[in-house]
PDB file of C-alpha atoms in Angstrom:
ATOM      1  CA  MET A   1     206.783 -90.952 272.269  1.00 43.00           C
ATOM      2  CA  LEU A   2     204.893 -90.997 269.231  1.00 39.00           C
ATOM      3  CA  GLN A   3     206.590 -88.265 266.743  1.00 42.00           C
ATOM      4  CA  LEU A   4     205.191 -87.008 264.175  1.00 36.00           C
ATOM      5  CA  PRO A   5     206.531 -87.390 260.124  1.00 40.00           C
ATOM      6  CA  TRP A   6     207.687 -83.852 258.497  1.00 34.00           C
ATOM      7  CA  ARG A   7     205.328 -82.275 256.816  1.00 37.00           C
ATOM      8  CA  ARG A   8     207.250 -80.713 253.760  1.00 36.00           C
ATOM      9  CA  HIS A   9     204.389 -78.078 252.891  1.00 34.00           C
ATOM     10  CA  GLN A  10     203.939 -76.697 256.318  1.00 34.00           C
ATOM     11  CA  TYR A  11     206.522 -73.553 256.021  1.00 29.00           C
ATOM     12  CA  GLN A  12     205.850 -73.491 251.906  1.00 36.00           C
ATOM     13  CA  SER A  13     203.798 -71.046 250.583  1.00 39.00           C
ATOM     14  CA  ILE A  14     200.123 -71.295 249.927  1.00 39.00           C
ATOM     15  CA  PRO A  15     199.833 -73.671 246.346  1.00 47.00           C
ATOM     16  CA  GLU A  16     197.123 -71.658 243.405  1.00 52.00           C
ATOM     17  CA  ARG A  17     195.017 -72.946 241.477  1.00 58.00           C
ATOM     18  CA  GLU A  18     194.215 -70.855 238.005  1.00 61.00           C
ATOM     19  CA  HIS A  19     191.578 -70.490 235.601  1.00 62.00           C
ATOM     20  CA  SER A  20     192.152 -68.442 232.354  1.00 70.00           C
ATOM     21  CA  LEU A  21     189.821 -65.629 231.965  1.00 74.00           C
ATOM     22  CA  SER A  22     190.879 -63.660 229.023  1.00 89.00           C
ATOM     23  CA  ASN A  23     193.919 -63.138 226.567  1.00 95.00           C
ATOM     24  CA  VAL A  24     196.429 -59.625 225.740  1.00 98.00           C
ATOM     25  CA  ASN A  25     194.905 -57.695 222.597  1.00 97.00           C
ATOM     26  CA  ASP A  26     197.613 -55.531 222.412  1.00 98.00           C
ATOM     27  CA  ILE A  27     200.649 -54.401 224.140  1.00 98.00           C
ATOM     28  CA  TYR A  28     201.576 -50.329 224.480  1.00 98.00           C
ATOM     29  CA  THR A  29     204.599 -48.790 225.917  1.00 97.00           C
ATOM     30  CA  SER A  30     205.849 -44.982 225.438  1.00 95.00           C
ATOM     31  CA  PRO A  31     209.267 -43.825 226.213  1.00 92.00           C
ATOM     32  CA  ALA A  32     208.716 -40.922 228.037  1.00 87.00           C
ATOM     33  CA  LYS A  33     206.087 -38.499 228.563  1.00 83.00           C
ATOM     34  CA  GLY A  34     203.599 -37.104 226.372  1.00 84.00           C
ATOM     35  CA  GLN A  35     205.609 -39.528 223.495  1.00 91.00           C
ATOM     36  CA  ALA A  36     203.348 -41.279 221.641  1.00 92.00           C
ATOM     37  CA  MET A  37     202.637 -45.086 222.405  1.00 96.00           C
ATOM     38  CA  VAL A  38     204.368 -48.087 220.744  1.00 97.00           C
ATOM     39  CA  ARG A  39     202.706 -50.896 219.666  1.00 97.00           C
ATOM     40  CA  ARG A  40     204.735 -54.460 220.942  1.00 97.00           C
ATOM     41  CA  LEU A  41     204.639 -57.736 219.794  1.00 97.00           C
ATOM     42  CA  VAL A  42     206.431 -58.857 223.607  1.00 97.00           C
ATOM     43  CA  VAL A  43     207.287 -56.649 226.733  1.00 97.00           C
ATOM     44  CA  PHE A  44     209.970 -57.784 229.675  1.00 97.00           C
ATOM     45  CA  ALA A  45     208.212 -57.055 232.684  1.00 97.00           C
ATOM     46  CA  VAL A  46     210.238 -56.173 235.490  1.00 95.00           C
ATOM     47  CA  LYS A  47     209.509 -57.194 239.331  1.00 95.00           C
ATOM     48  CA  GLY A  48     208.896 -53.882 241.162  1.00 92.00           C
ATOM     49  CA  LYS A  49     210.143 -51.746 238.225  1.00 92.00           C
ATOM     50  CA  GLY A  50     207.750 -51.992 235.446  1.00 94.00           C
ATOM     51  CA  LEU A  51     207.765 -52.643 231.700  1.00 96.00           C
ATOM     52  CA  VAL A  52     211.341 -52.265 230.024  1.00 95.00           C
ATOM     53  CA  GLY A  53     210.722 -49.365 227.537  1.00 93.00           C
ATOM     54  CA  ASP A  54     207.915 -47.913 229.245  1.00 94.00           C
ATOM     55  CA  ARG A  55     207.972 -44.415 230.958  1.00 88.00           C
ATOM     56  CA  TYR A  56     207.213 -45.866 233.715  1.00 84.00           C
ATOM     57  CA  HIS A  57     209.545 -48.397 234.217  1.00 85.00           C
ATOM     58  CA  THR A  58     212.197 -47.150 237.504  1.00 74.00           C
ATOM     59  CA  ASP A  59     214.950 -47.177 235.642  1.00 69.00           C
ATOM     60  CA  ASN A  60     213.929 -45.157 232.834  1.00 58.00           C
ATOM     61  CA  ILE A  61     212.796 -42.178 235.460  1.00 49.00           C
ATOM     62  CA  LEU A  62     215.745 -42.696 237.182  1.00 46.00           C
ATOM     63  CA  THR A  63     217.892 -41.857 234.041  1.00 41.00           C
ATOM     64  CA  HIS A  64     215.908 -40.029 231.596  1.00 38.00           C
ATOM     65  CA  ALA A  65     216.198 -35.963 231.947  1.00 34.00           C
ATOM     66  CA  THR A  66     212.214 -35.957 230.777  1.00 37.00           C
ATOM     67  CA  TYR A  67     211.361 -37.164 234.234  1.00 36.00           C
ATOM     68  CA  LYS A  68     213.783 -35.066 236.548  1.00 38.00           C
ATOM     69  CA  ASN A  69     211.256 -33.545 238.554  1.00 43.00           C
ATOM     70  CA  HIS A  70     208.123 -36.332 238.293  1.00 43.00           C
ATOM     71  CA  ARG A  71     207.545 -38.485 241.535  1.00 46.00           C
ATOM     72  CA  ILE A  72     208.960 -41.956 240.675  1.00 42.00           C
ATOM     73  CA  PRO A  73     206.019 -44.372 240.825  1.00 49.00           C
ATOM     74  CA  ASN A  74     205.369 -46.906 243.789  1.00 58.00           C
ATOM     75  CA  ALA A  75     205.951 -50.630 242.875  1.00 59.00           C
ATOM     76  CA  SER A  76     201.877 -50.818 242.674  1.00 64.00           C
ATOM     77  CA  ARG A  77     201.708 -48.760 239.658  1.00 78.00           C
ATOM     78  CA  ASN A  78     204.324 -51.145 237.363  1.00 91.00           C
ATOM     79  CA  ILE A  79     201.535 -52.012 234.692  1.00 96.00           C
ATOM     80  CA  THR A  80     198.224 -50.846 233.599  1.00 97.00           C
ATOM     81  CA  LEU A  81     195.739 -53.161 231.643  1.00 98.00           C
ATOM     82  CA  ILE A  82     192.534 -51.807 230.380  1.00 98.00           C
ATOM     83  CA  ALA A  83     189.234 -54.272 228.535  1.00 98.00           C
ATOM     84  CA  GLU A  84     189.165 -53.751 225.016  1.00 98.00           C
ATOM     85  CA  HIS A  85     185.352 -54.300 225.592  1.00 98.00           C
ATOM     86  CA  GLY A  86     185.368 -51.086 227.676  1.00 98.00           C
ATOM     87  CA  ILE A  87     187.252 -49.363 224.845  1.00 98.00           C
ATOM     88  CA  GLN A  88     184.346 -50.279 222.333  1.00 98.00           C
ATOM     89  CA  GLU A  89     181.550 -48.828 225.027  1.00 98.00           C
ATOM     90  CA  ALA A  90     183.570 -45.521 224.904  1.00 98.00           C
ATOM     91  CA  GLN A  91     183.571 -45.173 221.482  1.00 98.00           C
ATOM     92  CA  THR A  92     180.280 -46.123 220.655  1.00 98.00           C
ATOM     93  CA  TYR A  93     179.211 -43.415 223.778  1.00 97.00           C
ATOM     94  CA  LEU A  94     182.016 -40.644 222.177  1.00 97.00           C
ATOM     95  CA  LYS A  95     180.060 -41.771 218.530  1.00 97.00           C
ATOM     96  CA  ASN A  96     176.853 -41.203 219.697  1.00 97.00           C
ATOM     97  CA  GLN A  97     177.726 -37.441 221.125  1.00 96.00           C
ATOM     98  CA  GLY A  98     179.459 -36.730 217.926  1.00 97.00           C
ATOM     99  CA  PHE A  99     183.085 -36.701 219.442  1.00 97.00           C
ATOM    100  CA  ILE A 100     185.838 -38.614 217.321  1.00 97.00           C
ATOM    101  CA  PRO A 101     186.810 -41.941 219.359  1.00 97.00           C
ATOM    102  CA  PHE A 102     190.082 -42.598 221.072  1.00 98.00           C
ATOM    103  CA  THR A 103     192.135 -45.840 220.024  1.00 97.00           C
ATOM    104  CA  SER A 104     193.307 -48.389 222.175  1.00 97.00           C
ATOM    105  CA  SER A 105     196.792 -46.644 221.956  1.00 97.00           C
ATOM    106  CA  GLU A 106     195.327 -43.233 223.373  1.00 97.00           C
ATOM    107  CA  THR A 107     194.011 -44.941 226.223  1.00 97.00           C
ATOM    108  CA  ARG A 108     197.779 -44.913 227.614  1.00 96.00           C
ATOM    109  CA  ARG A 109     197.425 -47.952 229.050  1.00 97.00           C
ATOM    110  CA  ASN A 110     199.889 -50.621 228.631  1.00 98.00           C
ATOM    111  CA  ILE A 111     197.822 -54.101 227.974  1.00 98.00           C
ATOM    112  CA  VAL A 112     194.594 -54.519 226.211  1.00 98.00           C
ATOM    113  CA  LEU A 113     192.231 -57.393 227.323  1.00 98.00           C
ATOM    114  CA  LYS A 114     189.963 -59.145 225.385  1.00 96.00           C
ATOM    115  CA  ARG A 115     187.293 -61.289 226.247  1.00 95.00           C
ATOM    116  CA  ILE A 116     186.756 -59.395 229.563  1.00 96.00           C
ATOM    117  CA  THR A 117     184.398 -56.638 230.454  1.00 97.00           C
ATOM    118  CA  ALA A 118     185.226 -53.338 232.117  1.00 97.00           C
ATOM    119  CA  GLU A 119     183.471 -54.465 235.192  1.00 97.00           C
ATOM    120  CA  GLU A 120     184.789 -57.642 235.242  1.00 96.00           C
ATOM    121  CA  LEU A 121     188.336 -56.276 235.445  1.00 97.00           C
ATOM    122  CA  ASN A 122     186.876 -53.910 237.764  1.00 97.00           C
ATOM    123  CA  THR A 123     185.927 -56.794 240.310  1.00 96.00           C
ATOM    124  CA  LEU A 124     189.001 -58.348 240.137  1.00 96.00           C
ATOM    125  CA  GLU A 125     190.765 -55.149 241.577  1.00 96.00           C
ATOM    126  CA  GLN A 126     188.479 -54.960 243.844  1.00 96.00           C
ATOM    127  CA  ARG A 127     189.227 -58.332 245.007  1.00 95.00           C
ATOM    128  CA  LYS A 128     192.768 -57.476 245.048  1.00 94.00           C
ATOM    129  CA  ALA A 129     193.413 -60.247 242.623  1.00 95.00           C
ATOM    130  CA  LYS A 130     196.548 -62.056 241.824  1.00 96.00           C
ATOM    131  CA  ILE A 131     197.014 -62.652 238.078  1.00 97.00           C
ATOM    132  CA  ARG A 132     199.320 -64.201 235.755  1.00 97.00           C
ATOM    133  CA  ILE A 133     199.609 -63.541 231.775  1.00 97.00           C
ATOM    134  CA  GLY A 134     201.436 -66.016 230.239  1.00 96.00           C
ATOM    135  CA  ASN A 135     202.706 -69.264 231.052  1.00 94.00           C
ATOM    136  CA  ARG A 136     203.836 -70.518 234.347  1.00 93.00           C
ATOM    137  CA  LEU A 137     207.670 -70.876 232.977  1.00 94.00           C
ATOM    138  CA  THR A 138     208.016 -67.210 231.572  1.00 95.00           C
ATOM    139  CA  GLY A 139     204.887 -65.849 232.441  1.00 97.00           C
ATOM    140  CA  VAL A 140     204.639 -62.329 234.469  1.00 98.00           C
ATOM    141  CA  THR A 141     202.506 -62.739 238.185  1.00 97.00           C
ATOM    142  CA  ILE A 142     200.539 -59.256 238.948  1.00 97.00           C
ATOM    143  CA  GLN A 143     199.253 -58.199 241.900  1.00 96.00           C
ATOM    144  CA  LEU A 144     196.034 -55.835 240.963  1.00 96.00           C
ATOM    145  CA  THR A 145     196.684 -52.928 243.577  1.00 94.00           C
ATOM    146  CA  ASP A 146     194.157 -49.957 242.110  1.00 94.00           C
ATOM    147  CA  LEU A 147     191.604 -48.291 239.672  1.00 95.00           C
ATOM    148  CA  ALA A 148     193.361 -46.588 236.920  1.00 95.00           C
ATOM    149  CA  ASN A 149     191.127 -43.915 236.920  1.00 94.00           C
ATOM    150  CA  PRO A 150     190.346 -41.887 233.717  1.00 94.00           C
ATOM    151  CA  CYS A 151     192.135 -38.076 233.588  1.00 91.00           C
ATOM    152  CA  ASN A 152     191.999 -35.090 231.197  1.00 90.00           C
ATOM    153  CA  VAL A 153     195.165 -35.808 229.625  1.00 90.00           C
ATOM    154  CA  PRO A 154     194.066 -38.133 226.492  1.00 94.00           C
ATOM    155  CA  SER A 155     191.788 -35.321 225.464  1.00 94.00           C
ATOM    156  CA  LYS A 156     194.738 -32.697 226.378  1.00 93.00           C
ATOM    157  CA  GLN A 157     197.500 -34.874 224.373  1.00 93.00           C
ATOM    158  CA  TYR A 158     195.450 -35.653 221.180  1.00 95.00           C
ATOM    159  CA  GLY A 159     192.926 -33.293 220.823  1.00 95.00           C
ATOM    160  CA  LYS A 160     189.931 -34.792 221.603  1.00 96.00           C
ATOM    161  CA  THR A 161     186.585 -34.357 223.419  1.00 94.00           C
ATOM    162  CA  ASP A 162     185.523 -36.269 227.095  1.00 95.00           C
ATOM    163  CA  PHE A 163     187.626 -38.901 227.636  1.00 97.00           C
ATOM    164  CA  LEU A 164     187.575 -38.262 230.868  1.00 95.00           C
ATOM    165  CA  HIS A 165     183.334 -39.216 231.087  1.00 95.00           C
ATOM    166  CA  ALA A 166     183.756 -41.843 228.165  1.00 97.00           C
ATOM    167  CA  PHE A 167     186.059 -43.891 230.330  1.00 98.00           C
ATOM    168  CA  GLU A 168     184.526 -42.897 233.552  1.00 97.00           C
ATOM    169  CA  GLY A 169     184.355 -47.328 235.166  1.00 97.00           C
ATOM    170  CA  ARG A 170     186.243 -48.286 232.083  1.00 97.00           C
ATOM    171  CA  GLY A 171     189.663 -46.687 232.880  1.00 97.00           C
ATOM    172  CA  GLY A 172     191.510 -50.478 233.566  1.00 97.00           C
ATOM    173  CA  VAL A 173     193.731 -50.804 236.464  1.00 97.00           C
ATOM    174  CA  ARG A 174     196.877 -50.919 238.003  1.00 96.00           C
ATOM    175  CA  GLY A 175     199.269 -53.387 239.233  1.00 96.00           C
ATOM    176  CA  GLU A 176     202.478 -54.211 241.414  1.00 95.00           C
ATOM    177  CA  ILE A 177     204.886 -56.954 239.004  1.00 96.00           C
ATOM    178  CA  LEU A 178     205.655 -59.833 241.693  1.00 96.00           C
ATOM    179  CA  ARG A 179     207.022 -62.109 239.686  1.00 97.00           C
ATOM    180  CA  SER A 180     209.700 -60.787 236.205  1.00 97.00           C
ATOM    181  CA  GLY A 181     208.880 -62.483 232.815  1.00 97.00           C
ATOM    182  CA  LEU A 182     207.794 -61.830 228.864  1.00 97.00           C
ATOM    183  CA  ILE A 183     203.972 -60.830 228.014  1.00 98.00           C
ATOM    184  CA  PHE A 184     202.916 -61.726 224.425  1.00 97.00           C
ATOM    185  CA  ARG A 185     199.990 -60.399 222.508  1.00 96.00           C
ATOM    186  CA  SER A 186     197.891 -63.264 223.041  1.00 93.00           C
ATOM    187  CA  SER A 187     199.407 -64.415 226.089  1.00 96.00           C
ATOM    188  CA  LYS A 188     196.420 -65.662 228.270  1.00 96.00           C
ATOM    189  CA  LEU A 189     195.303 -64.218 231.307  1.00 96.00           C
ATOM    190  CA  HIS A 190     195.050 -66.742 234.197  1.00 95.00           C
ATOM    191  CA  VAL A 191     193.517 -65.516 237.408  1.00 94.00           C
ATOM    192  CA  LEU A 192     195.511 -66.700 240.852  1.00 92.00           C
ATOM    193  CA  THR A 193     193.331 -67.964 244.071  1.00 73.00           C
ATOM    194  CA  PRO A 194     194.555 -70.129 246.651  1.00 62.00           C
ATOM    195  CA  LYS A 195     193.170 -73.763 247.088  1.00 49.00           C
ATOM    196  CA  SER A 196     190.957 -74.819 249.434  1.00 42.00           C
TER     197      SER A 196
END
């Protein structure tokens, strides 16, 4: 009887190829609800929990009294990303309306990306793309899960007008952290796709 050779890859995960699409321009975390966003040079992202030091990191919510009555976010909301290009478009819109624009930190998103448009970022979310920020050894793998649609909270918090309309379609995306790692300013964003 003919015996087929064992194929090592038969039960392994599908290999992935990647291409670099963008870079991290800024990193922000906030230790508690309503507190200012803190600009960081590097942040540690924990699988299924969020960014260390951020208000939405699961351990923070379990230990900080500020969040005693706050709903614990599910893993699909570990991290938020927004396109710098989209922020600039919103700023132009607000200036043309005679309003004071919001800064990058006032969007209250964790990761600000350059070299990508808001539309391109939204398209990645619609495809439920898997991305990696950083290198293969220490980088973070993220599954994009949904749009981070704008709300009125930044307008109320910073006393500025019309965040809701200015960031419509430009509010960024949320994701679930699939692999822990480090995110640095200037880290590259790679889109991971299964090899055909």
